Tab-separated table of C-alpha atoms in Angstrom:
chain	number	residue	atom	x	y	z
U	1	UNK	CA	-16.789	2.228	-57.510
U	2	UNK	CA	-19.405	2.886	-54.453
U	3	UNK	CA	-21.798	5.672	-55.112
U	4	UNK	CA	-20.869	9.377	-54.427
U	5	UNK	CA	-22.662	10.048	-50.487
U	6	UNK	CA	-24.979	13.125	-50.981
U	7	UNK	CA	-24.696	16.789	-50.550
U	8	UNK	CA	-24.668	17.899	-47.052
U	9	UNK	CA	-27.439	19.710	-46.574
U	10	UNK	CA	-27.043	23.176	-44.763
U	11	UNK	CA	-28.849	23.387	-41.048
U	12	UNK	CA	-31.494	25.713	-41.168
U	13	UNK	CA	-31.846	27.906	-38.337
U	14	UNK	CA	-34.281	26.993	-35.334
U	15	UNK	CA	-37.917	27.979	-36.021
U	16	UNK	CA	-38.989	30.575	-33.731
U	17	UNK	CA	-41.354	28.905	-31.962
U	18	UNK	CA	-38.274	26.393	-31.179
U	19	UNK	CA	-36.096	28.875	-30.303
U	20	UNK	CA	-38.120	30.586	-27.577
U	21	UNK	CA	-38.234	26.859	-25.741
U	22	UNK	CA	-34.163	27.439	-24.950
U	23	UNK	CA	-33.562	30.245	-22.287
U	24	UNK	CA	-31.829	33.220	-23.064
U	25	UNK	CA	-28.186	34.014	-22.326
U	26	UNK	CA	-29.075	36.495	-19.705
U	27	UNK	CA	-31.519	33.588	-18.053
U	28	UNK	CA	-28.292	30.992	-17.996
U	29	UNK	CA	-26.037	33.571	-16.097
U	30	UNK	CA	-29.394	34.269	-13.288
U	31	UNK	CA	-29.511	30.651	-12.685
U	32	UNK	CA	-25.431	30.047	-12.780
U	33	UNK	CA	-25.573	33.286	-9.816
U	34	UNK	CA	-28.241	31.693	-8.268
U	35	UNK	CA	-27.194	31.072	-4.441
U	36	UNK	CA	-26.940	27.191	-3.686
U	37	UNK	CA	-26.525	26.025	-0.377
U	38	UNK	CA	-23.390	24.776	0.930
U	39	UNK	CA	-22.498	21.429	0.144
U	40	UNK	CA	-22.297	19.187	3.366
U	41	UNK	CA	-19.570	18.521	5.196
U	42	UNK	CA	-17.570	15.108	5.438
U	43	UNK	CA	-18.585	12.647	8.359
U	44	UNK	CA	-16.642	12.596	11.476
U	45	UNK	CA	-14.373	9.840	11.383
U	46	UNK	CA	-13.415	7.620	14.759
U	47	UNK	CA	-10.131	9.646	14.627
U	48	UNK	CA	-12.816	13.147	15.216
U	49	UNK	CA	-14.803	11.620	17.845
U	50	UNK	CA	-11.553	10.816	19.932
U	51	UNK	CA	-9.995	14.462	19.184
U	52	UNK	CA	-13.675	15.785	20.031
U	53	UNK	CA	-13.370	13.423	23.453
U	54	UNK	CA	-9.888	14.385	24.540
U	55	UNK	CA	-10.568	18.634	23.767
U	56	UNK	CA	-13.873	18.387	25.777
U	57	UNK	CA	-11.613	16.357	28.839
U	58	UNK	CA	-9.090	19.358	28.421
U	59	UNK	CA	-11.838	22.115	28.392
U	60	UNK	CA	-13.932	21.250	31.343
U	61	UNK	CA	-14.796	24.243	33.708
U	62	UNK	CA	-13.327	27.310	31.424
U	63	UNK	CA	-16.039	28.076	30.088
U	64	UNK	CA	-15.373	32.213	31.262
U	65	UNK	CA	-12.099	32.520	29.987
U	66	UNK	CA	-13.400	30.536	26.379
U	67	UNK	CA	-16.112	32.630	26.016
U	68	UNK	CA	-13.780	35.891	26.740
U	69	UNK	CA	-11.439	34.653	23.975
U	70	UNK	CA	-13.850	33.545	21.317
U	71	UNK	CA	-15.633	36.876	21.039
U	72	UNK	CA	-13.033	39.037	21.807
U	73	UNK	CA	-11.241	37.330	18.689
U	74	UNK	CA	-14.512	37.724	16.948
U	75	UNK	CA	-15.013	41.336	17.207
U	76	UNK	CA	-11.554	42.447	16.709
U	77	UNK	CA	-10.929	40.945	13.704
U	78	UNK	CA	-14.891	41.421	12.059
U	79	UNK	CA	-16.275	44.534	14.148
U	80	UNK	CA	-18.523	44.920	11.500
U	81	UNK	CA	-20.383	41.891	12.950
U	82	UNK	CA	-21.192	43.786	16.589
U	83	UNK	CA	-24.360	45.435	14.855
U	84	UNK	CA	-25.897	41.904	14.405
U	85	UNK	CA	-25.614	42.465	18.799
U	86	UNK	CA	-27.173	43.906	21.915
U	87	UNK	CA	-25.941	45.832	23.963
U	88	UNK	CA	-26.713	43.580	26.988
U	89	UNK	CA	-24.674	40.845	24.884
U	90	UNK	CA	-21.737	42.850	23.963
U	91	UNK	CA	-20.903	44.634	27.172
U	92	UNK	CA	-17.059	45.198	26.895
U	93	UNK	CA	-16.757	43.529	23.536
U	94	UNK	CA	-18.896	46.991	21.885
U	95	UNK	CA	-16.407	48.238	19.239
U	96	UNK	CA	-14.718	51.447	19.659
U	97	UNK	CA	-12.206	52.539	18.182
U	98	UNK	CA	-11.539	48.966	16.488
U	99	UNK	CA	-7.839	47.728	16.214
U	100	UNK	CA	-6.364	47.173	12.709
U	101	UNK	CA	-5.578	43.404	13.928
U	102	UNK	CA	-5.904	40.614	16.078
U	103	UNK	CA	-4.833	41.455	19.455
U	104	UNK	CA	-2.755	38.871	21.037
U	105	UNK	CA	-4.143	36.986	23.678
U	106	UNK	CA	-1.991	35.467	26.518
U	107	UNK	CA	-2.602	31.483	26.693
U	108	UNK	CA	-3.830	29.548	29.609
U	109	UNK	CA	-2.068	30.173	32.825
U	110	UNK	CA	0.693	27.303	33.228
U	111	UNK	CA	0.512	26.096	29.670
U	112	UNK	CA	4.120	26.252	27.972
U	113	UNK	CA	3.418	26.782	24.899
U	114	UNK	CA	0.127	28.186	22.891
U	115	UNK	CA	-0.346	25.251	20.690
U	116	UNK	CA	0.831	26.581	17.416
U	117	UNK	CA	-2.273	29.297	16.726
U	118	UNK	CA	-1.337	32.218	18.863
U	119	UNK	CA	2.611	32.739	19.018
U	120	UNK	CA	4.618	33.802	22.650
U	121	UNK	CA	3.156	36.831	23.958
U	122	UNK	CA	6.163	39.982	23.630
U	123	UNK	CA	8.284	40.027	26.326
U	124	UNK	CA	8.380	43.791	25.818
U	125	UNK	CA	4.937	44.565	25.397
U	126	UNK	CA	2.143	42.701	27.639
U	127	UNK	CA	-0.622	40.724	25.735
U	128	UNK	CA	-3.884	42.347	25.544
U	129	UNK	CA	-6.091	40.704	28.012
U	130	UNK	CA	-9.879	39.461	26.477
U	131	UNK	CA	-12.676	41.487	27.046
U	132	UNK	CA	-14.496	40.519	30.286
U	133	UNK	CA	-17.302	37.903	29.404
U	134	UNK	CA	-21.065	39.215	29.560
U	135	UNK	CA	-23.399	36.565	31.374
U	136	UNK	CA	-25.426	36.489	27.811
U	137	UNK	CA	-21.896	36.381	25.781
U	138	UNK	CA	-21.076	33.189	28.208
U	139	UNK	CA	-24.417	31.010	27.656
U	140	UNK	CA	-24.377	31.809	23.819
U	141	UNK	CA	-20.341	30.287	23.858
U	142	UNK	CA	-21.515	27.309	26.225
U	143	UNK	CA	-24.472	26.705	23.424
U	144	UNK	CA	-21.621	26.413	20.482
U	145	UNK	CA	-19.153	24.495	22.307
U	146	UNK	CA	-21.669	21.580	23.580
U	147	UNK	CA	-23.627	21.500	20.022
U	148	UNK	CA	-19.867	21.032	18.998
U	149	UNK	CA	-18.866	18.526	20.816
U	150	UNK	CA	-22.061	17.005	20.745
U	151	UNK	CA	-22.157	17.045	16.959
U	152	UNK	CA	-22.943	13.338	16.616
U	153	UNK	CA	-26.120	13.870	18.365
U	154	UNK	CA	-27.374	16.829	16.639
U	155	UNK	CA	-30.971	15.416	16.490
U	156	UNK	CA	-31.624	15.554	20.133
U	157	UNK	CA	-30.693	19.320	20.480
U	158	UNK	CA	-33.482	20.433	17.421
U	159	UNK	CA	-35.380	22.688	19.259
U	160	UNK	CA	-31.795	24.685	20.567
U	161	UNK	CA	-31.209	24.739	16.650
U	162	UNK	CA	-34.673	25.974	15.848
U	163	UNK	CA	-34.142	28.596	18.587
U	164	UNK	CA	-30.758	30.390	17.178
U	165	UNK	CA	-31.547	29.703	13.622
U	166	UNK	CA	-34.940	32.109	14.744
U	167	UNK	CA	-32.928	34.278	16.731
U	168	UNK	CA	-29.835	34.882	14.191
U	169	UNK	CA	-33.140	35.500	11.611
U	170	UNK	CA	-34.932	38.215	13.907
U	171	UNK	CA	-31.207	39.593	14.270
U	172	UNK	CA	-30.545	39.298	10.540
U	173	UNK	CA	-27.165	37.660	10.843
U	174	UNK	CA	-25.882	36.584	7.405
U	175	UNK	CA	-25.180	33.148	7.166
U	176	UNK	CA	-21.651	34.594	5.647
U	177	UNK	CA	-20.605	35.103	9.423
U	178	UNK	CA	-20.651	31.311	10.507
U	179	UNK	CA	-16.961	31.021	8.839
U	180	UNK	CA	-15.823	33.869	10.922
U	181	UNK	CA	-17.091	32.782	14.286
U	182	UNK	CA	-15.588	29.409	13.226
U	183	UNK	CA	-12.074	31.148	12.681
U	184	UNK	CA	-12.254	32.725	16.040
U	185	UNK	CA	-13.312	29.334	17.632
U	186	UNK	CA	-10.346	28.042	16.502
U	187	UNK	CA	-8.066	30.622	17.619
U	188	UNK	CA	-9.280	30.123	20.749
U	189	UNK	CA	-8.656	27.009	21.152
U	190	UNK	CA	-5.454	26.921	19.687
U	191	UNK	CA	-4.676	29.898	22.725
U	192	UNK	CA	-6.564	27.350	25.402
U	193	UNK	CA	-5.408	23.842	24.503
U	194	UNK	CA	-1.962	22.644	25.027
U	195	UNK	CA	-2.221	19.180	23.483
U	196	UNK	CA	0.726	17.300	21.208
U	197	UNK	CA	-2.946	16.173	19.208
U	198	UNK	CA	-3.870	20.028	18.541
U	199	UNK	CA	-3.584	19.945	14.705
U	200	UNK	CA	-6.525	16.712	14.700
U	201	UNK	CA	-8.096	18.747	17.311
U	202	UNK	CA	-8.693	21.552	15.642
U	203	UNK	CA	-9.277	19.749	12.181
U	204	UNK	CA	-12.275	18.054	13.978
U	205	UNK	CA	-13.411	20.892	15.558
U	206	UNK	CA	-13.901	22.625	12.215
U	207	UNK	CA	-15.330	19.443	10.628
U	208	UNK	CA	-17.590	19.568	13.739
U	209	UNK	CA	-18.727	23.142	13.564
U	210	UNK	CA	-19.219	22.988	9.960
U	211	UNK	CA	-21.712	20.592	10.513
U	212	UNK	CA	-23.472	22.441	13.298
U	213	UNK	CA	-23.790	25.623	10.833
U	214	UNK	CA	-25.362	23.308	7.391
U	215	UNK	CA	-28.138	22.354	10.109
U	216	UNK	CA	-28.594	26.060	10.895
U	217	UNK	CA	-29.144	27.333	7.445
U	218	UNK	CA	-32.116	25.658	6.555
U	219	UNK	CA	-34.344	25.948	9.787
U	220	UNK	CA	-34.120	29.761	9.360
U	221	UNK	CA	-37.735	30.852	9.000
């Protein structure tokens, strides 16, 4: 018969000089909370560039009526984020007496349809036209939609990137707003583009501005 193993012997609990080289339950949940930046986002594929191409090609000279759209869908669905704002940017768009939603915004003149992100207007009720555009409001809207659709050259515009990133840090804009201006980018083009492509459209849009925003975050001073 083989011989009997030995007795198990019982663990002995860490020394403390071992035990204060392990952090502390309250250390583990600091780290776990600690704020990591966002992971980044997928490459464009050939399939974005050529949604990219054919939404710039659609686009071309409304840049007044974009920029109207984009922050008008901005600050009536996150007011909250006019205080990041001067005055000589807001103009029109200043929040008053804020509206509980969205207000519908009629699509592009001749377009039949609204491209799936904004609904028919109400036949009984007309659509709520977008603030008028401030000069300031305009330029900022013509910065994101060319760093957009110029996403695949991001290296050439640096010093534009160095420039907001300083200017949303003097401003103290959270970071947390990029996903909200991204929402209202999309409405508006979803109002603006009449396209049988919209869904890739928009998809690489997104993508595109997603992108733009994880090169923003880190140049913040």
């Amino acid at each position: 018969a083989p011989p009997p193993s030995p007795p198990m012997k019982k663990a002995s609990p860490l020394r403390p000089s071992l035990a204060r080289t392990f952090p502390s339950s309250s250390a583990l949940r600091s780290f776990s909370s600690l704020s990591l930046p966002p992971p980044a986002p997928p490459p464009l594929t050939a399939e974005d560039s050529a949604a990219l191409r054919e939404s710039s090609r659609l686009l071309a000279g409304r840049g007044g009526e974009l920029s109207a759209t984009l922050y008008t869908a901005l600050f009536s669905a996150h007011p909250e984020l006019a205080q990041y704002f001067s005055a000589s940017f807001l103009g029109a768009y200043a929040p008053k007496d804020p509206p509980a939603e969205l207000p519908a915004v009629a699509p592009h003149p001749g377009s039949s349809e609204t491209g799936g992100g904004g609904g028919a207007a109400d036949e009984d009720e007309p659509p709520h036209p977008a603030a008028a555009p401030t000069l300031m409001s305009k330029v900022m809207a013509h910065i994101v939609f060319h760093l957009v659709l110029n996403v695949e050259s991001l290296p050439r515009f640096a010093d534009n990137l160095d420039a907001i990133a300083a200017k949303h840090a003097s401003r103290a804009i959270p970071p947390s707003s990029f996903p909200h201006l991204a929402d209202a980018l999309l409405a508006t083009l979803s109002l603006h583009l009449s396209s049988p492509n919209l869904p890739a459209i928009l998809a690489a849009w997104r993508k595109s501005y997603s992108a733009v925003a994880a090169a923003l975050i880190p140049r913040r001073p």
